[in-house]
Amino acid sequence: MPQVAKGLEGVVVSETALSHPDGENGRLIYLGYEIADLANNATYEEVVHLLWTGHLPTRGEFTEFSAKMASYRVLPKSVTDVIRTMPTDSEPMDVLRTAVSAFGAVQKITGKATIEHAMALTAVFPTIMATFDRQRRGLAPLAPRADLNHAANYLYMLSGEVPSDQRTRALDTYLILTADHGLNASTFTARVIASTLSDMCSSIVGAIGALKGPLHGGAPALVLNMLREIGTPENAEAWLTAALDRGERLMGFGHRVYKAEDPRAKVLRSLAERTSEIDFFRLAIRVEDLALKMLHERKPDRRLYTNVEFYSSAVLHGVGLPDDLFTPTFAISRVAGWTAHVIEQLKDNRLIRPDAEYVGPTRMTFVPLEKR
Ligand code: ACO
């Protein structure tokens, strides 16, 4: 009897040189660099260059690369028109998925995936989201500004104001922390699609769909809902106890890979302290302390720790993003990793096609329609 690896836990389906979450030791590296080093010292553009080319850019490469990526930020009018047809109450992730698909068709992102494709897609994600966000607020879209970096331009296109260095840096750090993460569900989706020799855009559209779910990228807004419902540090214990008694999961805790603290949560916690309001941060700290204590008491063998989503919510809220742009902003970051994985998959491709153990009936007799 074949062993069923439910959820593919522990199954190794490919090699990657891009990133490695070391779950036992709570470590994450991108091409050998510690995530905290990159988060504290690099910019998103440098990290994207690292993921796509395998090395950190020199000053000259950085200038050229950033300028080229910035020049790709403008959306074709036909894609802006597609966004315009979306109802204003659409879920932003649905709009992103639809607009990226339209972008691929319009820009002819076809044939073998290239860094040019990766750059074209990564550059327009913020433009798509800012265009939709302004449209639903009754505002005209703003043209991207090539003199601002990826993070600052996104915030500018949303609000019309050039953000402070502190806000830009906070978002830039978040984008670096979430740019890649081994073979997570959305990256796996992208690689499965790439393995059929489909195009880069199809991989990315599939990955957006996978990221949307609350067990993956859909959690940060749910964390914020939880914190708002709890309201005050004094309410935290009763609220968390009741939620766990009802068998609910606490959003922002637990991870398939990390059996120690997620190293991204550590960086985000200190960033949240600097970006969020003091009362909100105090509440988050109290909820985290209690949740960890309770989860360890109730599920001692599960080793449940704070994951990346818990403090992402505080940071993204702190930089001024509306709740429903949290997951799209995760996608704005992760598209760098998805595209890097697509390119890597194609370097040594084999169709990804696992098996399922058949458990259905085996000897049914066909009855014609008119006799059923
Ligand atoms: N709250 C309460 N219990 C939890 C939590 C949680 N957040 N996470 C896991 N558990 C429990 C489960 O109930 C289960 O207990 P049981 O075996 O006694 O029934 C056990 O821990 C293992 O859970 P699984 O779902 O098998 O673990 P898995 O590795 O598949 O799940 C996941 C990881 C989906 C992230 C899970 O921890 C979870 O649902 N967390 C809450 C949602 C969340 O924060 N999602 C964002 C993840 S980060 C990211 O994707 C970027």
Coordinates of C-alpha atoms and ligand atoms in Angstrom, one line a residue:
M1 CA 0.0 0.0 0.0
P2 CA 1.5 3.4 -0.9
Q3 CA 1.9 5.9 1.9
V4 CA -0.3 8.9 1.6
A5 CA 1.7 12.1 2.4
K6 CA -1.3 14.3 3.3
G7 CA -0.5 17.9 2.6
L8 CA 2.8 16.7 1.1
E9 CA 4.4 17.4 4.5
G10 CA 8.1 16.4 4.5
V11 CA 8.0 15.4 0.8
V12 CA 10.9 16.8 -1.2
V13 CA 9.8 17.5 -4.8
S14 CA 12.6 19.7 -6.1
E15 CA 15.9 21.4 -5.3
T16 CA 16.1 25.1 -4.9
A17 CA 19.0 27.5 -4.4
L18 CA 16.8 30.5 -3.7
S19 CA 15.7 30.3 -0.1
H20 CA 15.7 28.0 2.8
P21 CA 13.4 28.1 5.9
D22 CA 15.2 26.1 8.5
G23 CA 12.2 25.2 10.7
E24 CA 14.0 23.5 13.5
N25 CA 16.4 26.4 14.1
G26 CA 14.1 29.3 13.2
R27 CA 16.4 30.5 10.4
L28 CA 15.7 31.8 6.9
I29 CA 18.2 32.4 4.2
Y30 CA 18.0 33.8 0.7
L31 CA 20.9 32.5 -1.4
G32 CA 22.9 32.1 1.8
Y33 CA 22.2 35.5 3.3
E34 CA 20.4 35.7 6.7
I35 CA 17.0 37.2 6.4
A36 CA 17.6 39.7 9.2
D37 CA 20.8 41.0 7.5
L38 CA 18.9 41.6 4.2
A39 CA 15.9 43.1 6.0
N40 CA 18.0 45.5 8.1
N41 CA 20.4 46.5 5.4
A42 CA 19.2 45.9 1.8
T43 CA 16.3 47.3 -0.3
Y44 CA 13.6 45.3 -2.0
E45 CA 15.2 46.0 -5.4
E46 CA 18.5 44.5 -4.2
V47 CA 16.8 41.4 -2.9
V48 CA 14.8 41.0 -6.2
H49 CA 18.1 41.2 -8.1
L50 CA 19.6 38.6 -5.8
L51 CA 16.7 36.2 -6.4
W52 CA 16.6 36.6 -10.2
T53 CA 20.3 36.7 -10.9
G54 CA 21.9 34.9 -8.0
H55 CA 24.0 37.8 -6.7
L56 CA 23.5 41.1 -4.9
P57 CA 23.9 44.0 -7.4
T58 CA 27.0 46.2 -7.6
R59 CA 26.2 49.9 -7.4
G60 CA 26.1 50.2 -11.2
E61 CA 23.9 47.1 -11.6
F62 CA 21.6 48.4 -8.9
T63 CA 21.1 51.8 -10.6
E64 CA 20.5 50.2 -14.0
F65 CA 18.2 47.4 -12.6
S66 CA 16.1 49.8 -10.4
A67 CA 15.6 52.3 -13.3
K68 CA 14.6 49.5 -15.7
M69 CA 12.1 48.0 -13.2
A70 CA 10.7 51.5 -12.5
S71 CA 10.2 52.0 -16.3
Y72 CA 7.9 48.9 -16.4
R73 CA 5.5 50.3 -13.8
V74 CA 3.0 51.9 -16.2
L75 CA -0.1 49.8 -17.0
P76 CA -1.3 49.5 -20.6
K77 CA -4.6 51.3 -21.0
S78 CA -6.5 48.1 -21.8
V79 CA -5.5 46.7 -18.4
T80 CA -6.6 49.9 -16.7
D81 CA -9.9 49.5 -18.6
V82 CA -10.3 45.9 -17.3
I83 CA -9.8 47.2 -13.7
R84 CA -12.4 49.9 -14.4
T85 CA -15.0 47.2 -15.1
M86 CA -14.5 45.6 -11.7
P87 CA -17.2 46.4 -9.1
T88 CA -15.9 48.7 -6.4
D89 CA -16.7 46.1 -3.7
S90 CA -14.6 43.4 -5.4
E91 CA -12.0 41.6 -3.3
P92 CA -8.6 43.2 -4.1
M93 CA -7.1 39.7 -4.6
D94 CA -9.7 38.9 -7.2
V95 CA -8.9 42.2 -9.0
L96 CA -5.2 41.4 -8.8
R97 CA -5.7 37.9 -10.2
T98 CA -7.9 39.2 -13.1
A99 CA -5.7 42.2 -14.0
V100 CA -2.5 40.2 -14.0
S101 CA -4.1 37.7 -16.3
A102 CA -5.2 40.5 -18.6
F103 CA -1.7 42.0 -18.4
G104 CA -0.2 38.7 -19.6
A105 CA -2.5 38.5 -22.6
V106 CA -2.0 42.2 -23.5
Q107 CA 1.7 42.2 -23.1
K108 CA 2.2 38.8 -24.7
I109 CA 3.9 37.2 -21.7
T110 CA 4.3 34.0 -23.6
G111 CA 6.9 31.4 -24.4
K112 CA 9.8 30.5 -22.2
A113 CA 9.8 32.5 -18.9
T114 CA 12.6 35.1 -18.7
I115 CA 13.8 37.8 -16.2
E116 CA 12.2 40.4 -18.5
H117 CA 8.8 38.7 -17.9
A118 CA 9.5 38.5 -14.2
M119 CA 10.4 42.2 -14.1
A120 CA 7.3 43.3 -16.1
L121 CA 5.0 41.4 -13.8
T122 CA 6.7 42.5 -10.5
A123 CA 6.8 46.1 -11.6
V124 CA 3.0 46.4 -12.3
F125 CA 1.6 44.7 -9.2
P126 CA 1.6 47.9 -7.1
T127 CA 0.2 49.9 -10.0
I128 CA -2.7 47.4 -10.4
M129 CA -3.6 47.6 -6.7
A130 CA -3.2 51.3 -6.4
T131 CA -5.3 51.9 -9.5
F132 CA -8.1 49.7 -8.1
D133 CA -7.9 51.2 -4.6
R134 CA -8.2 54.8 -5.9
Q135 CA -11.0 53.8 -8.3
R136 CA -13.1 52.4 -5.5
R137 CA -12.6 55.6 -3.5
G138 CA -13.7 57.6 -6.5
L139 CA -10.2 58.9 -7.3
A140 CA -8.4 58.9 -10.6
P141 CA -5.3 56.7 -10.8
L142 CA -1.9 58.3 -10.4
A143 CA 1.0 57.7 -12.8
P144 CA 3.9 55.8 -11.2
R145 CA 6.9 57.9 -10.2
A146 CA 10.2 56.5 -11.5
D147 CA 12.2 58.6 -9.0
L148 CA 10.7 56.6 -6.1
N149 CA 11.7 53.1 -5.1
H150 CA 9.3 50.2 -5.3
A151 CA 7.9 50.6 -1.7
A152 CA 7.7 54.4 -1.8
N153 CA 6.1 54.5 -5.3
Y154 CA 3.4 52.0 -4.1
L155 CA 2.5 54.2 -1.1
Y156 CA 2.6 57.3 -3.3
M157 CA 0.3 55.8 -5.9
L158 CA -2.2 54.9 -3.2
S159 CA -2.3 58.2 -1.4
G160 CA -0.8 60.8 -3.7
E161 CA 1.7 61.8 -1.1
V162 CA 5.4 60.9 -1.1
P163 CA 5.8 58.8 2.1
S164 CA 8.2 59.6 4.9
D165 CA 11.5 57.7 4.9
Q166 CA 10.3 55.8 8.0
R167 CA 7.1 54.5 6.3
T168 CA 9.0 53.7 3.1
R169 CA 11.6 51.8 5.1
A170 CA 9.0 49.9 7.1
L171 CA 7.2 48.7 3.9
D172 CA 10.6 48.0 2.2
T173 CA 11.6 45.8 5.1
Y174 CA 8.3 43.9 5.0
L175 CA 8.7 43.4 1.2
I176 CA 12.1 41.9 1.8
L177 CA 11.0 39.6 4.6
T178 CA 8.2 38.1 2.5
A179 CA 9.8 37.9 -1.0
D180 CA 10.5 34.2 -0.9
H181 CA 10.0 31.2 1.4
G182 CA 11.0 27.8 0.0
L183 CA 8.2 25.7 -1.4
N184 CA 5.2 27.3 0.2
A185 CA 1.8 26.6 -1.3
S186 CA 1.7 29.5 -3.7
T187 CA 5.3 29.0 -4.9
F188 CA 4.6 25.3 -5.4
T189 CA 1.5 26.2 -7.4
A190 CA 3.7 28.5 -9.6
R191 CA 6.3 25.7 -10.1
V192 CA 3.6 23.1 -10.9
I193 CA 2.2 25.4 -13.7
A194 CA 5.7 26.2 -14.9
S195 CA 6.5 22.5 -15.1
T196 CA 3.9 22.0 -17.8
L197 CA 5.8 24.6 -19.9
S198 CA 3.0 27.0 -19.6
D199 CA 3.9 30.7 -19.5
M200 CA 5.2 32.8 -16.6
C201 CA 1.9 34.8 -16.3
S202 CA -0.2 31.6 -15.9
S203 CA 2.2 30.5 -13.1
I204 CA 1.7 33.8 -11.3
V205 CA -2.1 33.9 -11.7
G206 CA -2.2 30.5 -10.2
A207 CA 0.0 31.5 -7.3
I208 CA -2.1 34.5 -6.5
G209 CA -5.1 32.2 -6.2
A210 CA -3.2 30.0 -3.8
L211 CA -1.9 32.9 -1.7
K212 CA -5.4 34.2 -1.1
G213 CA -6.5 31.4 1.3
P214 CA -6.5 32.1 5.1
L215 CA -4.2 29.2 5.7
H216 CA -1.6 31.0 3.6
G217 CA -1.5 34.7 2.8
G218 CA -5.0 35.6 3.8
A219 CA -4.3 35.7 7.5
P220 CA -3.0 39.2 8.3
A221 CA -6.3 41.0 8.0
L222 CA -7.8 38.2 10.1
V223 CA -5.1 38.9 12.7
L224 CA -6.2 42.6 12.8
N225 CA -9.8 41.6 13.1
M226 CA -8.9 39.4 16.1
L227 CA -6.9 42.2 17.8
R228 CA -9.8 44.7 17.2
E229 CA -12.3 42.2 18.6
I230 CA -10.2 41.7 21.7
G231 CA -9.9 45.4 22.0
T232 CA -7.9 45.8 25.2
P233 CA -5.1 43.8 26.9
E234 CA -7.5 43.0 29.8
N235 CA -10.0 41.2 27.4
A236 CA -7.3 39.1 25.9
E237 CA -7.3 36.1 28.2
A238 CA -11.1 35.6 28.1
W239 CA -11.3 36.1 24.4
L240 CA -8.4 33.7 23.5
T241 CA -9.7 31.0 26.0
A242 CA -13.2 31.2 24.4
A243 CA -11.8 31.0 20.9
L244 CA -9.6 27.9 21.7
D245 CA -12.5 26.3 23.6
R246 CA -14.6 26.6 20.4
G247 CA -11.8 24.8 18.6
E248 CA -10.8 27.9 16.5
R249 CA -7.3 28.6 15.2
L250 CA -5.6 31.7 16.4
M251 CA -4.6 33.7 13.3
G252 CA -0.9 34.5 13.2
F253 CA 0.3 31.4 15.0
G254 CA 1.6 28.0 13.8
H255 CA 3.5 27.2 10.7
R256 CA 4.0 24.0 8.6
V257 CA 7.8 24.5 8.6
Y258 CA 8.8 26.5 11.7
K259 CA 8.9 24.6 14.9
A260 CA 10.7 27.5 16.5
E261 CA 10.1 31.3 16.2
D262 CA 9.7 32.4 12.6
P263 CA 12.8 34.7 12.1
R264 CA 10.6 37.1 10.1
A265 CA 8.3 37.6 13.1
K266 CA 11.2 38.7 15.2
V267 CA 12.2 41.5 12.7
L268 CA 8.5 42.4 12.2
R269 CA 7.9 42.7 16.0
S270 CA 10.6 45.3 16.4
L271 CA 9.4 47.1 13.2
A272 CA 5.8 47.1 14.6
E273 CA 7.0 48.7 17.8
R274 CA 8.3 51.6 15.7
T275 CA 5.4 51.9 13.2
S276 CA 2.2 51.1 15.2
E277 CA 0.4 53.2 17.8
I278 CA 1.7 52.4 21.3
D279 CA -1.7 51.1 22.6
F280 CA -2.1 48.8 19.6
F281 CA 1.5 47.5 20.0
R282 CA 0.9 46.8 23.7
L283 CA -2.3 44.9 22.9
A284 CA -0.5 42.8 20.2
I285 CA 2.3 41.9 22.7
R286 CA -0.1 40.9 25.3
V287 CA -2.1 38.8 22.9
E288 CA 1.0 37.1 21.6
D289 CA 2.3 36.3 25.1
L290 CA -1.0 34.8 26.2
A291 CA -1.6 33.0 22.9
L292 CA 1.8 31.3 23.0
K293 CA 1.3 30.3 26.6
M294 CA -2.1 28.8 25.9
L295 CA -1.1 27.1 22.7
H296 CA 1.9 25.5 24.4
E297 CA -0.3 24.3 27.3
R298 CA -3.0 22.9 25.0
K299 CA -0.8 21.5 22.2
P300 CA 2.6 20.9 23.8
D301 CA 3.7 18.5 21.1
R302 CA 2.8 20.8 18.2
R303 CA 5.4 23.5 18.9
L304 CA 3.3 26.5 17.8
Y305 CA 5.0 29.9 17.6
T306 CA 4.2 33.3 16.2
N307 CA 4.3 33.3 12.4
V308 CA 5.0 36.1 9.9
E309 CA 1.4 37.2 9.7
F310 CA 0.9 38.2 13.3
Y311 CA 3.1 41.3 13.2
S312 CA 2.7 41.9 9.4
S313 CA -0.7 43.1 10.3
A314 CA 0.6 45.7 12.7
V315 CA 3.3 46.9 10.3
L316 CA 1.0 47.1 7.3
H317 CA -1.6 48.9 9.4
G318 CA 1.1 51.2 10.7
V319 CA 2.2 52.2 7.2
G320 CA -1.4 53.2 6.4
L321 CA -2.6 50.3 4.2
P322 CA -6.3 49.4 4.4
D323 CA -6.9 45.8 5.8
D324 CA -8.0 44.3 2.5
L325 CA -4.7 45.4 0.8
F326 CA -2.6 43.3 3.3
T327 CA -2.8 40.1 1.3
P328 CA -2.3 41.9 -2.1
T329 CA 0.8 43.6 -0.6
F330 CA 2.1 40.2 0.4
A331 CA 1.6 39.3 -3.3
I332 CA 3.4 42.5 -4.3
S333 CA 6.4 41.2 -2.4
R334 CA 6.1 37.4 -3.1
V335 CA 5.9 37.8 -6.9
A336 CA 9.7 38.2 -6.9
G337 CA 10.0 34.8 -5.3
W338 CA 7.4 33.2 -7.5
T339 CA 9.0 34.4 -10.7
A340 CA 12.5 33.4 -9.5
H341 CA 11.1 29.8 -8.8
V342 CA 9.5 29.6 -12.3
I343 CA 12.9 30.5 -13.8
E344 CA 14.7 28.0 -11.6
Q345 CA 12.1 25.2 -12.3
L346 CA 12.7 25.6 -16.1
K347 CA 16.4 25.2 -15.7
D348 CA 16.0 21.5 -14.8
N349 CA 12.4 20.8 -15.6
R350 CA 10.4 17.7 -15.1
L351 CA 6.6 17.7 -15.2
I352 CA 5.3 17.7 -11.6
R353 CA 2.7 15.1 -11.5
P354 CA 2.1 13.3 -8.1
D355 CA -0.2 10.3 -7.6
A356 CA -3.3 9.9 -5.6
E357 CA -4.4 6.7 -3.9
Y358 CA -7.7 5.7 -5.4
V359 CA -10.3 5.0 -2.7
G360 CA -13.5 5.2 -4.8
P361 CA -15.7 2.3 -5.9
T362 CA -14.2 -0.2 -8.4
R363 CA -16.9 -2.4 -10.0
M364 CA -19.9 -0.2 -10.9
T365 CA -22.1 -1.3 -13.7
F366 CA -23.1 1.4 -16.2
V367 CA -26.8 2.1 -16.4
P368 CA -28.0 4.0 -19.5
L369 CA -29.4 7.5 -18.8
E370 CA -33.0 6.6 -19.6
K371 CA -32.9 3.7 -17.1
R372 CA -31.5 5.6 -14.1
Ligands
ACO1 N1 -4.3 28.0 16.6 C1 -4.7 26.9 17.2 N2 -4.3 25.7 17.0 C2 -3.4 25.5 16.0 C3 -3.0 26.6 15.2 C4 -3.4 27.9 15.6 N3 -3.0 29.0 14.9 N4 -2.1 26.2 14.3 C5 -2.1 24.8 14.4 N5 -2.9 24.4 15.4 C6 -3.1 23.1 15.8 C7 -4.1 22.4 15.0 O1 -5.4 22.5 15.5 C8 -3.6 21.0 15.1 O2 -4.0 20.4 16.3 P1 -4.5 18.9 16.4 O3 -3.6 18.0 15.6 O4 -4.6 18.6 17.9 O5 -5.9 18.9 15.7 C9 -2.1 21.1 15.1 O6 -1.9 22.4 15.7 C10 -1.5 21.0 13.7 O7 -2.2 21.8 12.8 P2 -2.1 21.5 11.3 O8 -3.2 22.3 10.6 O9 -2.0 20.1 10.9 O10 -0.7 22.2 11.0 P3 -0.2 22.7 9.6 O11 1.2 22.6 9.5 O12 -1.0 22.1 8.4 O13 -0.7 24.2 9.6 C11 -1.0 26.5 9.5 C12 0.0 25.3 9.5 C13 -2.1 26.3 8.4 C14 -0.3 27.8 9.3 C15 -1.7 26.5 10.9 O14 -0.8 26.7 11.9 C16 -2.8 27.6 11.0 O15 -4.0 27.3 10.6 N6 -2.5 28.8 11.5 C17 -3.5 29.9 11.6 C18 -3.6 30.6 10.3 C19 -2.3 31.4 10.0 O16 -1.7 32.1 10.8 N7 -1.9 31.4 8.7 C20 -0.7 32.0 8.2 C21 0.4 31.1 8.0 S1 1.9 31.9 7.6 C22 1.9 31.9 5.9 O17 1.4 31.1 5.2 C23 2.6 33.0 5.2

